[in-house]
Amino acid sequence: MSKLNRAWHDANPMPANPTLDQRVEWHLAHTAHCGCRPIPRLVLEELARRGIAVPETTR
């Protein structure tokens, strides 16, 4: 895990009551721009179901 990217988090809050699509999109962006914590198991399972490779943190 990397250090928290406060600026990214402030500019990109998770929507209230997010849909699964919103959660997947947010966590993919989060991993690319911050990666301060791992992707939750349920989102990882959904990525696998959709055939989306799990990205590595770029920070």
Tab-separated table of N, CA and C in Angstrom:
chain	number	residue	atom	x	y	z
A	1	MET	N	0.837	-1.182	0.000
A	1	MET	CA	0.000	0.000	0.000
A	1	MET	C	0.879	1.241	0.000
A	2	SER	N	0.369	2.267	-0.608
A	2	SER	CA	1.116	3.513	-0.667
A	2	SER	C	0.474	4.552	0.244
A	3	LYS	N	1.133	5.677	0.324
A	3	LYS	CA	0.651	6.777	1.154
A	3	LYS	C	-0.644	7.349	0.581
A	4	LEU	N	-1.505	7.834	1.437
A	4	LEU	CA	-2.783	8.429	1.041
A	4	LEU	C	-2.560	9.653	0.165
A	5	ASN	N	-3.254	9.714	-0.957
A	5	ASN	CA	-3.235	10.873	-1.842
A	5	ASN	C	-4.453	11.719	-1.472
A	6	ARG	N	-4.282	12.598	-0.503
A	6	ARG	CA	-5.383	13.404	0.037
A	6	ARG	C	-6.069	14.227	-1.052
A	7	ALA	N	-5.300	14.817	-1.950
A	7	ALA	CA	-5.891	15.647	-3.005
A	7	ALA	C	-6.828	14.817	-3.879
A	8	TRP	N	-6.401	13.591	-4.235
A	8	TRP	CA	-7.254	12.748	-5.066
A	8	TRP	C	-8.534	12.368	-4.316
A	9	HIS	N	-8.390	11.972	-3.059
A	9	HIS	CA	-9.556	11.591	-2.267
A	9	HIS	C	-10.533	12.756	-2.114
A	10	ASP	N	-10.013	13.939	-1.865
A	10	ASP	CA	-10.885	15.108	-1.708
A	10	ASP	C	-11.654	15.413	-2.989
A	11	ALA	N	-11.011	15.213	-4.136
A	11	ALA	CA	-11.634	15.504	-5.427
A	11	ALA	C	-12.514	14.368	-5.945
A	12	ASN	N	-12.374	13.169	-5.354
A	12	ASN	CA	-13.080	11.988	-5.871
A	12	ASN	C	-13.715	11.160	-4.757
A	13	PRO	N	-14.681	11.724	-4.058
A	13	PRO	CA	-15.319	10.929	-3.002
A	13	PRO	C	-16.147	9.793	-3.602
A	14	MET	N	-16.232	8.709	-2.846
A	14	MET	CA	-17.113	7.604	-3.253
A	14	MET	C	-18.544	8.138	-3.180
A	15	PRO	N	-19.364	7.903	-4.204
A	15	PRO	CA	-20.753	8.365	-4.157
A	15	PRO	C	-21.507	7.741	-2.970
A	16	ALA	N	-22.496	8.446	-2.479
A	16	ALA	CA	-23.354	7.899	-1.432
A	16	ALA	C	-24.160	6.747	-2.023
A	17	ASN	N	-24.256	5.655	-1.302
A	17	ASN	CA	-24.999	4.479	-1.763
A	17	ASN	C	-24.634	4.098	-3.197
A	18	PRO	N	-23.340	3.826	-3.450
A	18	PRO	CA	-22.911	3.570	-4.821
A	18	PRO	C	-23.440	2.255	-5.373
A	19	THR	N	-23.694	2.273	-6.675
A	19	THR	CA	-24.043	1.033	-7.372
A	19	THR	C	-22.759	0.211	-7.507
A	20	LEU	N	-22.908	-1.028	-7.898
A	20	LEU	CA	-21.737	-1.870	-8.106
A	20	LEU	C	-20.861	-1.289	-9.217
A	21	ASP	N	-21.483	-0.784	-10.282
A	21	ASP	CA	-20.710	-0.166	-11.361
A	21	ASP	C	-19.905	1.024	-10.850
A	22	GLN	N	-20.515	1.862	-10.002
A	22	GLN	CA	-19.808	3.007	-9.430
A	22	GLN	C	-18.659	2.562	-8.535
A	23	ARG	N	-18.876	1.521	-7.763
A	23	ARG	CA	-17.812	1.013	-6.887
A	23	ARG	C	-16.639	0.493	-7.703
A	24	VAL	N	-16.941	-0.273	-8.757
A	24	VAL	CA	-15.884	-0.806	-9.619
A	24	VAL	C	-15.101	0.355	-10.235
A	25	GLU	N	-15.801	1.319	-10.809
A	25	GLU	CA	-15.143	2.471	-11.443
A	25	GLU	C	-14.290	3.239	-10.433
A	26	TRP	N	-14.843	3.505	-9.243
A	26	TRP	CA	-14.111	4.269	-8.234
A	26	TRP	C	-12.852	3.530	-7.790
A	27	HIS	N	-12.970	2.242	-7.530
A	27	HIS	CA	-11.808	1.492	-7.052
A	27	HIS	C	-10.729	1.346	-8.129
A	28	LEU	N	-11.110	1.239	-9.388
A	28	LEU	CA	-10.117	1.209	-10.454
A	28	LEU	C	-9.365	2.537	-10.510
A	29	ALA	N	-10.080	3.645	-10.434
A	29	ALA	CA	-9.437	4.963	-10.432
A	29	ALA	C	-8.587	5.139	-9.180
A	30	HIS	N	-9.110	4.700	-8.050
A	30	HIS	CA	-8.379	4.824	-6.792
A	30	HIS	C	-7.047	4.092	-6.856
A	31	THR	N	-7.069	2.896	-7.387
A	31	THR	CA	-5.835	2.118	-7.485
A	31	THR	C	-4.821	2.827	-8.378
A	32	ALA	N	-5.299	3.469	-9.448
A	32	ALA	CA	-4.401	4.167	-10.363
A	32	ALA	C	-3.832	5.450	-9.763
A	33	HIS	N	-4.603	6.122	-8.901
A	33	HIS	CA	-4.198	7.436	-8.417
A	33	HIS	C	-3.774	7.490	-6.958
A	34	CYS	N	-4.106	6.487	-6.182
A	34	CYS	CA	-3.783	6.534	-4.763
A	34	CYS	C	-3.317	5.161	-4.289
A	35	GLY	N	-4.222	4.241	-4.174
A	35	GLY	CA	-3.837	2.901	-3.743
A	35	GLY	C	-3.455	2.814	-2.282
A	36	CYS	N	-4.052	3.652	-1.459
A	36	CYS	CA	-3.709	3.660	-0.036
A	36	CYS	C	-4.246	2.435	0.690
A	37	ARG	N	-5.141	1.722	0.039
A	37	ARG	CA	-5.668	0.485	0.631
A	37	ARG	C	-6.038	-0.468	-0.505
A	38	PRO	N	-6.119	-1.742	-0.208
A	38	PRO	CA	-6.436	-2.709	-1.269
A	38	PRO	C	-7.890	-2.614	-1.721
A	39	ILE	N	-8.142	-3.141	-2.905
A	39	ILE	CA	-9.508	-3.219	-3.430
A	39	ILE	C	-10.262	-4.255	-2.601
A	40	PRO	N	-11.489	-3.930	-2.162
A	40	PRO	CA	-12.269	-4.889	-1.370
A	40	PRO	C	-12.553	-6.176	-2.131
A	41	ARG	N	-12.695	-7.251	-1.384
A	41	ARG	CA	-12.908	-8.583	-1.948
A	41	ARG	C	-14.086	-8.623	-2.918
A	42	LEU	N	-15.220	-8.040	-2.571
A	42	LEU	CA	-16.387	-8.104	-3.451
A	42	LEU	C	-16.145	-7.380	-4.770
A	43	VAL	N	-15.384	-6.292	-4.737
A	43	VAL	CA	-15.056	-5.584	-5.971
A	43	VAL	C	-14.065	-6.417	-6.788
A	44	LEU	N	-13.097	-7.043	-6.120
A	44	LEU	CA	-12.165	-7.930	-6.825
A	44	LEU	C	-12.911	-9.067	-7.518
A	45	GLU	N	-13.890	-9.637	-6.838
A	45	GLU	CA	-14.686	-10.712	-7.429
A	45	GLU	C	-15.451	-10.220	-8.656
A	46	GLU	N	-15.966	-9.001	-8.573
A	46	GLU	CA	-16.697	-8.430	-9.709
A	46	GLU	C	-15.754	-8.147	-10.872
A	47	LEU	N	-14.553	-7.664	-10.584
A	47	LEU	CA	-13.569	-7.446	-11.648
A	47	LEU	C	-13.271	-8.763	-12.359
A	48	ALA	N	-13.079	-9.822	-11.605
A	48	ALA	CA	-12.810	-11.133	-12.192
A	48	ALA	C	-13.995	-11.594	-13.033
A	49	ARG	N	-15.210	-11.403	-12.515
A	49	ARG	CA	-16.411	-11.813	-13.248
A	49	ARG	C	-16.523	-11.077	-14.580
A	50	ARG	N	-16.101	-9.807	-14.587
A	50	ARG	CA	-16.165	-8.986	-15.800
A	50	ARG	C	-14.945	-9.175	-16.704
A	51	GLY	N	-13.988	-9.954	-16.252
A	51	GLY	CA	-12.788	-10.174	-17.044
A	51	GLY	C	-11.848	-8.982	-17.064
A	52	ILE	N	-11.904	-8.163	-16.025
A	52	ILE	CA	-11.040	-6.981	-15.922
A	52	ILE	C	-9.841	-7.347	-15.055
A	53	ALA	N	-8.666	-7.132	-15.589
A	53	ALA	CA	-7.445	-7.425	-14.830
A	53	ALA	C	-7.332	-6.465	-13.648
A	54	VAL	N	-6.862	-6.976	-12.548
A	54	VAL	CA	-6.670	-6.152	-11.356
A	54	VAL	C	-5.435	-5.294	-11.577
A	55	PRO	N	-5.611	-3.978	-11.582
A	55	PRO	CA	-4.454	-3.102	-11.821
A	55	PRO	C	-3.536	-3.050	-10.601
A	56	GLU	N	-2.289	-2.728	-10.862
A	56	GLU	CA	-1.355	-2.504	-9.780
A	56	GLU	C	-1.334	-1.029	-9.451
A	57	THR	N	-1.060	-0.702	-8.208
A	57	THR	CA	-0.982	0.686	-7.801
A	57	THR	C	0.167	1.346	-8.551
A	58	THR	N	-0.088	2.528	-9.102
A	58	THR	CA	0.929	3.221	-9.874
A	58	THR	C	1.713	4.221	-9.019
A	59	ARG	N	1.280	4.454	-7.811
A	59	ARG	CA	1.972	5.395	-6.921
A	59	ARG	C	3.010	4.678	-6.121
